[in-house]
XYZ file of C-alpha atoms in Angstrom:
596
model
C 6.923 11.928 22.090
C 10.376 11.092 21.249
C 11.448 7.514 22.349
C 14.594 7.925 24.061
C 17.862 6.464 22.449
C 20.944 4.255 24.344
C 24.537 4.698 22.537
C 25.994 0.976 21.994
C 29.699 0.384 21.018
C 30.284 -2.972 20.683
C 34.040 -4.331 20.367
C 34.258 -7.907 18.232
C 37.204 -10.102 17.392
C 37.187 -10.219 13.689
C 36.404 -13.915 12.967
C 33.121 -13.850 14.776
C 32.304 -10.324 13.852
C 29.943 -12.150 10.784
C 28.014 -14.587 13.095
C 27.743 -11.160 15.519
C 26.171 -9.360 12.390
C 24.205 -11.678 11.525
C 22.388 -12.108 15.088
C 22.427 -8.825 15.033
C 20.336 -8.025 12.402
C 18.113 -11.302 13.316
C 17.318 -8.936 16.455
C 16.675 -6.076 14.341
C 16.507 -3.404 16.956
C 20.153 -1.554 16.639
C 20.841 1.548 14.291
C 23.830 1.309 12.863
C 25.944 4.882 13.180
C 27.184 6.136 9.723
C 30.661 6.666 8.592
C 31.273 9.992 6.995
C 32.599 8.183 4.123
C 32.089 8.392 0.271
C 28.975 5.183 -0.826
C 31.352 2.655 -2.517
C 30.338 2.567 -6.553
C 28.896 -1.108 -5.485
C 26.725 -0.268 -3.003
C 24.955 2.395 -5.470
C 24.745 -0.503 -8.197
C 22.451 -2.658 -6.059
C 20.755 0.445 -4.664
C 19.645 0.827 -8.475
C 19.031 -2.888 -8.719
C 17.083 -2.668 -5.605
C 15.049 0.159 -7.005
C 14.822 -1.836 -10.289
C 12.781 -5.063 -8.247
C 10.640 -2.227 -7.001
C 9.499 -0.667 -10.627
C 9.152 -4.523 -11.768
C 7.243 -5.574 -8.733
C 4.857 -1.993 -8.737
C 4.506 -3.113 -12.773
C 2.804 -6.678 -12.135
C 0.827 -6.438 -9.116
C -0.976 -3.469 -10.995
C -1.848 -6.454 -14.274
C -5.018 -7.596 -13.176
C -4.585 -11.580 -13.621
C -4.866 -14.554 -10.547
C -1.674 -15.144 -8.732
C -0.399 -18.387 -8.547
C 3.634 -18.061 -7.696
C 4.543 -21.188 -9.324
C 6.255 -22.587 -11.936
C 8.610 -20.535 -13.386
C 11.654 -21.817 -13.583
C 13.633 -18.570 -14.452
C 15.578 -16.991 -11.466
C 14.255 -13.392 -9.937
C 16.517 -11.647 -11.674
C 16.773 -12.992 -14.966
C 12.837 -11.926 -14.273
C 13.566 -8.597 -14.332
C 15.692 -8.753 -16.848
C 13.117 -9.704 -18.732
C 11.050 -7.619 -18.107
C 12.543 -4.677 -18.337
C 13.772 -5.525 -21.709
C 10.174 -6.189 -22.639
C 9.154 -2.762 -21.197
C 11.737 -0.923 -23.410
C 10.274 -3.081 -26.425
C 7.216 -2.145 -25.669
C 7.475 1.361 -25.383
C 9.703 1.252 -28.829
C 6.735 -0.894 -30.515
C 3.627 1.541 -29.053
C 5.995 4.465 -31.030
C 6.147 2.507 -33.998
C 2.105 1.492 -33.785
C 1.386 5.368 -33.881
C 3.532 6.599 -36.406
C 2.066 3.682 -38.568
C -1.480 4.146 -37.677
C -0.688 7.741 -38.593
C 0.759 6.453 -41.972
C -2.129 4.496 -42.505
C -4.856 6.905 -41.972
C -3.346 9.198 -44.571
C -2.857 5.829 -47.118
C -6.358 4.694 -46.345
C -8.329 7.516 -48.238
C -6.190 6.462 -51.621
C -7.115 3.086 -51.580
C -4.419 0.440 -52.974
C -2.788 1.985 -55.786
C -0.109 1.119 -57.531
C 3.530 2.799 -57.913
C 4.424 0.527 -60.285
C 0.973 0.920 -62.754
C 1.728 5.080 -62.317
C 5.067 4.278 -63.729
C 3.708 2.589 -66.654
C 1.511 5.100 -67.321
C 3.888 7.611 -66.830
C 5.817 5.976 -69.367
C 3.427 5.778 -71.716
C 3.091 9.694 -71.742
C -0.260 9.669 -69.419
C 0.303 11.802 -66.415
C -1.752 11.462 -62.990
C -1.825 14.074 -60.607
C -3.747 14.298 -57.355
C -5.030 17.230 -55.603
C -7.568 18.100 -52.891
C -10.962 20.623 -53.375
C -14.583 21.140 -52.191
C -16.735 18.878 -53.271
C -18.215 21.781 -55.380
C -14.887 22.541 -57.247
C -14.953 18.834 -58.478
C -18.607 18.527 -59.875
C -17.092 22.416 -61.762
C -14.304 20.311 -62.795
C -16.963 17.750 -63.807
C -19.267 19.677 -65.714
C -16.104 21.085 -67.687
C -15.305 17.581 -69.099
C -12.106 17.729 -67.002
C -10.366 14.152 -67.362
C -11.080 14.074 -63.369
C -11.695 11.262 -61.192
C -12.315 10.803 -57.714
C -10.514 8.747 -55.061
C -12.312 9.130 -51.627
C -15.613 9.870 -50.393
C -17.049 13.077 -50.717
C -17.275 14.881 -47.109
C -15.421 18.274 -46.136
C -12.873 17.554 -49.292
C -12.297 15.565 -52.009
C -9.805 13.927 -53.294
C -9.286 13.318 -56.987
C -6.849 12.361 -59.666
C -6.424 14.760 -62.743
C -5.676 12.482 -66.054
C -3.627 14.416 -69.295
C -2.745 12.473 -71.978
C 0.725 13.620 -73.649
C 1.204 17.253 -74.798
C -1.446 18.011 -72.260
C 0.250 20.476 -69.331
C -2.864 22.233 -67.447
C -2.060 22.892 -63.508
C -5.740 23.261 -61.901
C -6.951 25.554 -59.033
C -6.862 23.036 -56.020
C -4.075 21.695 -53.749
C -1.707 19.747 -55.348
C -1.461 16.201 -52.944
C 1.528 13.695 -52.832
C 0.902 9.880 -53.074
C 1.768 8.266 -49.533
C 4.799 6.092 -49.709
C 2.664 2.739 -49.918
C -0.948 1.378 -49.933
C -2.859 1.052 -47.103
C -2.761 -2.454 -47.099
C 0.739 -2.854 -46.530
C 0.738 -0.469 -43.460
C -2.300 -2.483 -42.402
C -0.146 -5.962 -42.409
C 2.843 -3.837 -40.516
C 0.263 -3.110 -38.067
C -1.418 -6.459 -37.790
C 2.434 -7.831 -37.170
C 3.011 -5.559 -34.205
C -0.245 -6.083 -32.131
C 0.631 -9.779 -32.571
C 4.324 -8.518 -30.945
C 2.734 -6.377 -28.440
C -0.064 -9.161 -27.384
C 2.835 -11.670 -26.876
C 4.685 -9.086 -24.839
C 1.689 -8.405 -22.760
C 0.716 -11.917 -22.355
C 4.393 -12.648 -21.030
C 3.826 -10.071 -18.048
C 0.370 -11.448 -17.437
C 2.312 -14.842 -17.062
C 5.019 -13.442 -14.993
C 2.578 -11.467 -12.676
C 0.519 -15.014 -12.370
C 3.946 -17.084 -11.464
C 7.163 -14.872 -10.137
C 5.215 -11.954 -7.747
C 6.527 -14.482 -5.071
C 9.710 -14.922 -6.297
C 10.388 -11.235 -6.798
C 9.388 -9.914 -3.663
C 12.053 -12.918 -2.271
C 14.613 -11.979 -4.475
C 14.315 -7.885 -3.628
C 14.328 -8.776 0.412
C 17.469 -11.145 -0.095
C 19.120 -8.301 -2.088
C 17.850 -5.830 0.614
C 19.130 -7.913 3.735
C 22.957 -8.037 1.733
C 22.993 -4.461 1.299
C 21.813 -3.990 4.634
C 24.833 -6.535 6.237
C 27.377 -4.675 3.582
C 26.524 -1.339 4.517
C 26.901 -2.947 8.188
C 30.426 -4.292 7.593
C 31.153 -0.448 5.704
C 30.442 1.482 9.216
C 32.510 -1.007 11.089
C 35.592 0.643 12.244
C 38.680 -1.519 12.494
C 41.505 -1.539 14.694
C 44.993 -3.569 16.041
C 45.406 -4.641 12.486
C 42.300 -5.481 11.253
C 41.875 -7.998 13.706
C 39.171 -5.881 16.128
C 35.593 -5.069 15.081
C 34.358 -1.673 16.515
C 30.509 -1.292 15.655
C 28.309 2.057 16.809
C 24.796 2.426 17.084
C 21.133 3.617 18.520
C 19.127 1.441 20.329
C 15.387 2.809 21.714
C 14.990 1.963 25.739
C 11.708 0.739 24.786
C 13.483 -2.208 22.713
C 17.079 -2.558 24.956
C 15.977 -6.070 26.348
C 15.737 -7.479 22.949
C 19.426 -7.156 22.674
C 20.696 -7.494 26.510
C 19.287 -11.179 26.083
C 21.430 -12.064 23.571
C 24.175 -10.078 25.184
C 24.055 -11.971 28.656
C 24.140 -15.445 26.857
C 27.784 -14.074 24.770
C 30.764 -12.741 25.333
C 30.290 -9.467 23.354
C 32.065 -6.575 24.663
C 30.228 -3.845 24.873
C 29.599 0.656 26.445
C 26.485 1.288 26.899
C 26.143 5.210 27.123
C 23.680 8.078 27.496
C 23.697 10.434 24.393
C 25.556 13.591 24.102
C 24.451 16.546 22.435
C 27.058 16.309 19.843
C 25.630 13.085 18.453
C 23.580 12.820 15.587
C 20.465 10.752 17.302
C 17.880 9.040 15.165
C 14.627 9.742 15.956
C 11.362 7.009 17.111
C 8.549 8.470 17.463
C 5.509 6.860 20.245
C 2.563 8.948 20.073
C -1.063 7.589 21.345
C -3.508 6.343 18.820
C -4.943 9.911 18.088
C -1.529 12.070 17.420
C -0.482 8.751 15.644
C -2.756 9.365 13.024
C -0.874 12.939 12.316
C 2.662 11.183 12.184
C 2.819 11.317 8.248
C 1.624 14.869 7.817
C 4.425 16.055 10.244
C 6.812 13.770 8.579
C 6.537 15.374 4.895
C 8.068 18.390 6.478
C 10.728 16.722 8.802
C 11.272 14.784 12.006
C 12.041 16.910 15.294
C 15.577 16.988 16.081
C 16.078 14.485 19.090
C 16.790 17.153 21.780
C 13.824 18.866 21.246
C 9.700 18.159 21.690
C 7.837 16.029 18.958
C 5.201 18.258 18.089
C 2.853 16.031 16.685
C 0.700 15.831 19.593
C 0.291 19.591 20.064
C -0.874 20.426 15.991
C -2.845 17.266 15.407
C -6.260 19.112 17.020
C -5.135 22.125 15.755
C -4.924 20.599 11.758
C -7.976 18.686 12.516
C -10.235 21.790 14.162
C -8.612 23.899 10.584
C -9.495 21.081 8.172
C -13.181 21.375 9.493
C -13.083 24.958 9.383
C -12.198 25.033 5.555
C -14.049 22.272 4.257
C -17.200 23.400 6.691
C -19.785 21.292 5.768
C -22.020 19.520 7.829
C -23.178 16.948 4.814
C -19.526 16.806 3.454
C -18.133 15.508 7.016
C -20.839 12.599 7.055
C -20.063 11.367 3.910
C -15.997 11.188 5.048
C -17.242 9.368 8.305
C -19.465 6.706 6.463
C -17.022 6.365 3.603
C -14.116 5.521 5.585
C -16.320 3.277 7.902
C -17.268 1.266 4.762
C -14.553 1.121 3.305
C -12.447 -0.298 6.440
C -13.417 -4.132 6.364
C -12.111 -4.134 2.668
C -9.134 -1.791 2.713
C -5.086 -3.397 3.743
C -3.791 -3.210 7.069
C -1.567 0.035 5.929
C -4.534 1.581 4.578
C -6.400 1.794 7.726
C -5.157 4.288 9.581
C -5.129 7.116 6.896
C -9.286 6.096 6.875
C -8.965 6.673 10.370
C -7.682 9.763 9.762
C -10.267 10.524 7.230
C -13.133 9.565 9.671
C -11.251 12.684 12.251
C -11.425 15.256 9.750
C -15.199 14.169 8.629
C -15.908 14.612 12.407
C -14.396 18.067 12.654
C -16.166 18.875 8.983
C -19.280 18.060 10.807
C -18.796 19.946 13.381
C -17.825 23.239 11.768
C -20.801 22.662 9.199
C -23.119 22.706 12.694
C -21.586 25.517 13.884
C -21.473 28.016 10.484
C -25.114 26.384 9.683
C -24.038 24.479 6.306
C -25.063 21.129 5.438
C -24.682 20.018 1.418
C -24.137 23.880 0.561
C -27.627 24.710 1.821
C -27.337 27.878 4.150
C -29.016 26.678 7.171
C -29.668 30.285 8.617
C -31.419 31.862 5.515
C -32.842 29.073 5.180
C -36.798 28.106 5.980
C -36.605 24.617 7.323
C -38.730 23.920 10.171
C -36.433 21.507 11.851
C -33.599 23.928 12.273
C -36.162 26.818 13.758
C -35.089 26.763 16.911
C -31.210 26.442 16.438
C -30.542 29.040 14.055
C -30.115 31.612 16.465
C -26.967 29.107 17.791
C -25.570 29.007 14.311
C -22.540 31.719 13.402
C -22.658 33.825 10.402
C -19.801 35.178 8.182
C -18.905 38.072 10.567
C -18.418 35.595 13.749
C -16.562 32.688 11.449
C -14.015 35.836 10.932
C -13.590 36.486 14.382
C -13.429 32.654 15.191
C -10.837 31.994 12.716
C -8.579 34.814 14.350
C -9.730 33.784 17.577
C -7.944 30.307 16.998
C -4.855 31.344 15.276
C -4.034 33.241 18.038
C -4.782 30.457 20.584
C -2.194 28.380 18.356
C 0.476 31.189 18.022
C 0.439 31.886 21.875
C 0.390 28.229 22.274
C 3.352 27.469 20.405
C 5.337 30.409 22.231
C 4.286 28.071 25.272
C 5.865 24.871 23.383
C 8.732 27.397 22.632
C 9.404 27.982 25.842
C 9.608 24.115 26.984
C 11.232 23.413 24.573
C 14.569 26.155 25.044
C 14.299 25.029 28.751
C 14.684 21.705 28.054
C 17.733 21.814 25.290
C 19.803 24.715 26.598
C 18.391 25.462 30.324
C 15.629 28.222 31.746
C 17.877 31.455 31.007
C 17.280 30.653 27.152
C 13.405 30.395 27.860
C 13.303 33.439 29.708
C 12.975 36.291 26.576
C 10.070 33.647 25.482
C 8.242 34.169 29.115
C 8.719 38.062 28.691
C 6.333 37.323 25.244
C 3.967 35.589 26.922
C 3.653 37.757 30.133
C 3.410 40.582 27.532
C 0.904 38.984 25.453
C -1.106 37.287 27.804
C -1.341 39.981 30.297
C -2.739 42.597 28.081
C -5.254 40.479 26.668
C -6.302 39.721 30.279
C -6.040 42.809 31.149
C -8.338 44.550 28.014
C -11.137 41.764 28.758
C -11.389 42.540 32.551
C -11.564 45.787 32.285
C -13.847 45.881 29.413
C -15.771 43.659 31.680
C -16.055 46.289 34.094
C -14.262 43.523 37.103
C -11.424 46.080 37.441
C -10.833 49.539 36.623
C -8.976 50.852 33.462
C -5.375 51.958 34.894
C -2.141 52.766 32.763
C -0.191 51.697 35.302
C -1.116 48.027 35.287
C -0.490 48.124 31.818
C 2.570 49.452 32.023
C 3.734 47.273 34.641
C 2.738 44.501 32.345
C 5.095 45.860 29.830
C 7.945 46.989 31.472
C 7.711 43.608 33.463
C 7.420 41.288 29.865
C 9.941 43.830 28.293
C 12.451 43.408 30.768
C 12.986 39.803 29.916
C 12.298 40.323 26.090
C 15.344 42.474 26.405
C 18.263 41.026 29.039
C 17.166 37.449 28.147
C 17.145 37.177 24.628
C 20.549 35.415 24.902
C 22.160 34.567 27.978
C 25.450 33.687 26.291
C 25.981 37.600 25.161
C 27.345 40.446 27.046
C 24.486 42.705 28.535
C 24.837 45.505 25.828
C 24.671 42.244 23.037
C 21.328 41.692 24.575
C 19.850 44.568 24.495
C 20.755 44.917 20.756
C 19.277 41.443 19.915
C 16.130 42.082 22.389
C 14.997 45.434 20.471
C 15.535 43.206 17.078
C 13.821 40.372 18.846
C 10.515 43.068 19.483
C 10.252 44.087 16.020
C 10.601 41.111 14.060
C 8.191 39.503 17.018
C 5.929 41.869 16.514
C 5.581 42.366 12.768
C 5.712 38.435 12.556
C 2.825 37.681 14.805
C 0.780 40.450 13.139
C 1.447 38.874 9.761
C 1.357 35.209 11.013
C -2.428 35.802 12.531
C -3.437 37.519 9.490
C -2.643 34.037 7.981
C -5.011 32.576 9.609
C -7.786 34.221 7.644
C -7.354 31.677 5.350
C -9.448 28.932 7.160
C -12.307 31.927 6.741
C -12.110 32.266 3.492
C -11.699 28.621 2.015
C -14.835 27.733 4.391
C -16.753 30.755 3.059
C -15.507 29.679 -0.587
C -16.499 25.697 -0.121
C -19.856 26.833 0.947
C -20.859 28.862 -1.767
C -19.737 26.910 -4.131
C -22.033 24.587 -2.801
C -25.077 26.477 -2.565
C -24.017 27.662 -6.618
C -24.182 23.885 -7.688
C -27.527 23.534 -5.234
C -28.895 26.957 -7.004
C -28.070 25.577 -10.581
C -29.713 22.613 -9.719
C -33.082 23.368 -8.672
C -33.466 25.832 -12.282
C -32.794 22.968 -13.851
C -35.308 20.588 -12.133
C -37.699 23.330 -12.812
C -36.470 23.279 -16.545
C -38.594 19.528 -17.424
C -40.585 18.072 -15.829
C -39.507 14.371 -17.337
C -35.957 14.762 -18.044
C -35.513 17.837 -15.069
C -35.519 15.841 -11.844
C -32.992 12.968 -13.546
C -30.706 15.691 -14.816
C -30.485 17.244 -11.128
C -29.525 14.470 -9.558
C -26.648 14.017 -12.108
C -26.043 17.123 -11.454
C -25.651 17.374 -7.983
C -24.078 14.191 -7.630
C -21.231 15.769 -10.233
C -20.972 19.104 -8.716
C -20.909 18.059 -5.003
C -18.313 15.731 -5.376
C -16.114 18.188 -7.785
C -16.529 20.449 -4.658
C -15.678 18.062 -2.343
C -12.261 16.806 -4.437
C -10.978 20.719 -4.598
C -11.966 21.789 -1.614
C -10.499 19.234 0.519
C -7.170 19.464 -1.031
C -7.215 22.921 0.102
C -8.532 22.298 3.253
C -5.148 20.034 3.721
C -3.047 22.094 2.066
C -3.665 25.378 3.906
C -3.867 23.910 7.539
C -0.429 22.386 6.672
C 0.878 25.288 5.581
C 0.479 27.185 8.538
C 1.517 24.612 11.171
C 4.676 23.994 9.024
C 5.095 28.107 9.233
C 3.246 29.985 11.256
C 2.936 27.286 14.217
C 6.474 25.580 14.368
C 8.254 29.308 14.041
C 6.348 30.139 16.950
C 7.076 26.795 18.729
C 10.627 27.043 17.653
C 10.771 24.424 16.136
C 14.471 23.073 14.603
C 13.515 20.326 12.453
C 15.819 17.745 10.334
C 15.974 14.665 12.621
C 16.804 11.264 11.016
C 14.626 8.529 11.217
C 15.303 5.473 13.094
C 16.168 2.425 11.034
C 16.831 -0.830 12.557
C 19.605 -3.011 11.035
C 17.014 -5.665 10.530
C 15.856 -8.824 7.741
């Protein structure tokens, strides 16, 4: 649910308005309203320098050394200076230690000649040139008395040096080859110099993650808290000269006495007011600990607008039931119950809920895997296993998973037309839900109507069906927008039917989806299982320790991909197919608490 929100404008003299601010954000419960005004050029500076603490901090804690926070006597951000500076040096030096490795594997085959000997020689009429060949075009070379020598190895090619004394001027079948620019040795020392630079650099963010973690993280929150009491002082609108503070803001009901306390004890002026639908509300949301869990999926798409329902309660069971449904295996689900159980005791206090969420989706993995008769991609109904004898009539096969997964995408699209029609009530009054209750009148009552009379409880009759019709159709029609003139609504209302219609048709084909990734997990599973067992059966020594490597592999390549799409795809169609239905608006901002 959405916490609801209290509109504060307080009224402050202007030489106590920075003692108010700073109580204020001691409290840390009041969101600060936000002038439509341009970000001064400051403010985005120490946004950046904010966001360059962040990189420095993310940098260190990941260096793998024992933190001791002491003894550095540079200040936090001569730190990051630092550091920073070191980072670019590194990068430049890592560029340089390629290129020169790269330099010095070439050099390396050519040993440690000498440019100034060649000259010599060169002077002395006695020409050198190098070339590349087979090793059999050499010993040819060879056998011809060729003045040839050779400079590397002999593997794929050779190289070689041809010798001609003066008035000699023979050009021989091979690829000509230019000297590199120096020995290897000297490339050698250039690289020995720079992993002496890069260890120092290293070693200096080892000490700096060992001394100044404590000192950075300080630094950032001080920066933080004067951004926070600038930006404060920027949405403060002043009037009678300058010489009267006027301050606007959100406070949650939940949190009011936090501030009325300090409010009682000072004279602060102050109008406390309901909100009006013209304000733009932040949004806090207070779900119980199960819809709690589902908080961050909803939030990657957006936060409800404040007027209207938080949905989060009404598609958490929905994405867990889908997640089970696509992953949909009994021996998959375990392992995500007992892996985030283990992991708990060890894992950070932020970390624990998203393991909690884990541990939901194992449990409706599990339960999915019962129902479709999969457990570690072994088919359950097909096959023989003596414990599972007298269940496997209970178990659903591919036909009935089909019908299931259309079975529940309806339940959700009817559902949200339910959540649809709340939620028009509630932000512009019952009229505007009224062309929602002719949907579900018409929807509803000819699905009722088709199973009772397939049933055989009552008798097949056009005109009930009709009357169903004409009944949901005359509010699908005259209702679909109070605010028009009759003749307005009847135009919307027949657009309203056909892009209904051709949308729910399309929507619950969507949901065939959480049928086909389940089908798709499973035999992938029983492929890797299948693959196995031929080759346990291939050795009898090396076969059994080569299956278990195998499966081991396999299973958990199948679980990685296959649980990405089982997120993936049951977000995809509550963010679509469930929130259009639930009419959902969207694009709420978060609330933020002027806070230290």
């Amino acid at each position: 649910m959405i916490v609801p929100m209290l509109k504060y404008t307080f009224f402050v003299f202007h030489k106590e308005y920075h003692c108010f601010l700073e109580k204020l954000q001691e409290i840390g419960v009041l969101h600060i309203k936000q002038k439509n005004v341009e970000i001064p050029g400051e403010f985005k500076r120490k946004y950046a320098r904010i966001s360059q603490y962040e990189k420095v901090i993310q940098f260190l804690e990941k260096r793998k050394v024992r933190e001791t926070n002491s003894g550095n006597k540079l200040s936090a951000t001569e730190i990051v200076d630092d550091v920073l500076q070191k980072q670019k040096e590194l990068e430049e030096l890592e560029t340089a230690i390629e290129a020169t490795s790269k330099k010095y594997s070439k050099a390396k085959p050519w040993g440690n000649f000498s440019h100034r000997l060649m000259d010599k020689l060169n002077e002395a009429g006695i020409s050198l040139t190098f070339y590349s060949a087979s090793i059999k075009y050499f010993r040819k070379l060879q056998d011809t008395r060729e003045q040839v020598e050779m400079v590397s190895d002999p593997k794929s090619q050779v190289l070689f040096v041809h010798i001609q004394f003066p008035g000699e001027n023979k050009e021989l079948d091979a690829d000509r080859m230019e000297l590199p620019e120096n020995p290897y040795p000297i490339f050698e020392k250039e690289l020995l110099k720079m992993e002496k630079k890069k260890e120092r650099i290293l070693s200096a963010f080892d000490t700096y993650a060992n001394n100044a973690l404590l000192k950075l993280k300080a630094g950032q929150s001080k920066l933080i808290n004067e951004l926070n009491f600038e930006e404060a002082i920027h949405n403060t609108r002043k009037e009678a000269d300058d010489q009267l503070m006027i301050l606007e803001g959100w406070l949650p009901k939940t949190k009011d006495l936090n501030l009325n306390h300090y409010l009682e004890k000072h004279p602060i002026l102050f109008i406390k007011n309901k909100p009006t639908p013209q304000d733009n509300i932040p949004v806090l949301l207070k779900n119980n600990r199960f819809s709690r869990l589902f908080e961050p999926i909803g939030a990657l798409f957006s936060l409800p607008d404040y007027a209207e329902l938080d949905l989060t309660v009404f598609f958490a069971p929905f994405f867990m039931l889908f997640f089970g449904f696509c992953l949909g295996d009994a021996g998959y689900g375990l392992l995500f119950l007992i892996g985030g159980a283990i992991y708990k005791p060890y894992a950070g206090k932020k970390l624990i809920p998203y393991l909690s969420l884990i541990q939901l989706l194992g449990v409706a993995t599990i339960i999915f895997g019962i129902i479709s008769g999969t457990l570690f991609g072994i088919n359950l109904i097909e096959t023989e296993i003596p414990i599972t004898k007298n269940f496997r009539t209970l178990f659903l096969n591919p036909d009935k998973m089909f019908s299931l997964s259309l079975i529940l995408g309806g339940i959700q699209i009817i559902f949200g037309l339910f959540i649809k029609a709340a939620n028009r009530s509630i932000q512009y009054g019952f009229n505007y839900a009224l062309a929602t209750c002719g949907w579900l009148i018409l929807i509803l009552g000819t699905i009722i109507y088709v199973l009772l009379s397939a049933a055989g409880i009552i008798a097949k009759s056009n005109t009930i069906l009709y009357t169903i019709l004409c009944f949901g159709g005359i509010f699908i029609l005259f209702f679909s927008d109070p605010g028009l003139t009759v003749f307005a609504r009847i135009g919307k209302g027949v657009w309203d039917v056909y892009s209904t219609l051709t949308g729910i048709f399309g929507d619950l084909l969507s949901y065939i989806r959480l049928f086909a990734l389940g089908l798709s997990s499973a035999i992938l599973g029983f492929v890797i299982n299948d693959i196995g067992l031929q080759i346990l059966g291939s050795s009898q020594i090396l076969g059994p320790v080569f299956f278990v490597v195998f499966l081991l592999v396999g299973h958990t390549l199948n679980i990685l991909i296959s649980s990405l799409g089982s997120f993936v795809h049951p977000m995809r169609l509550t963010f679509v197919e469930f929130y259009k239905s639930a009419g959902f608006k969207g694009g709420g901002v978060e609330y933020k608490p002027f806070k230290k």
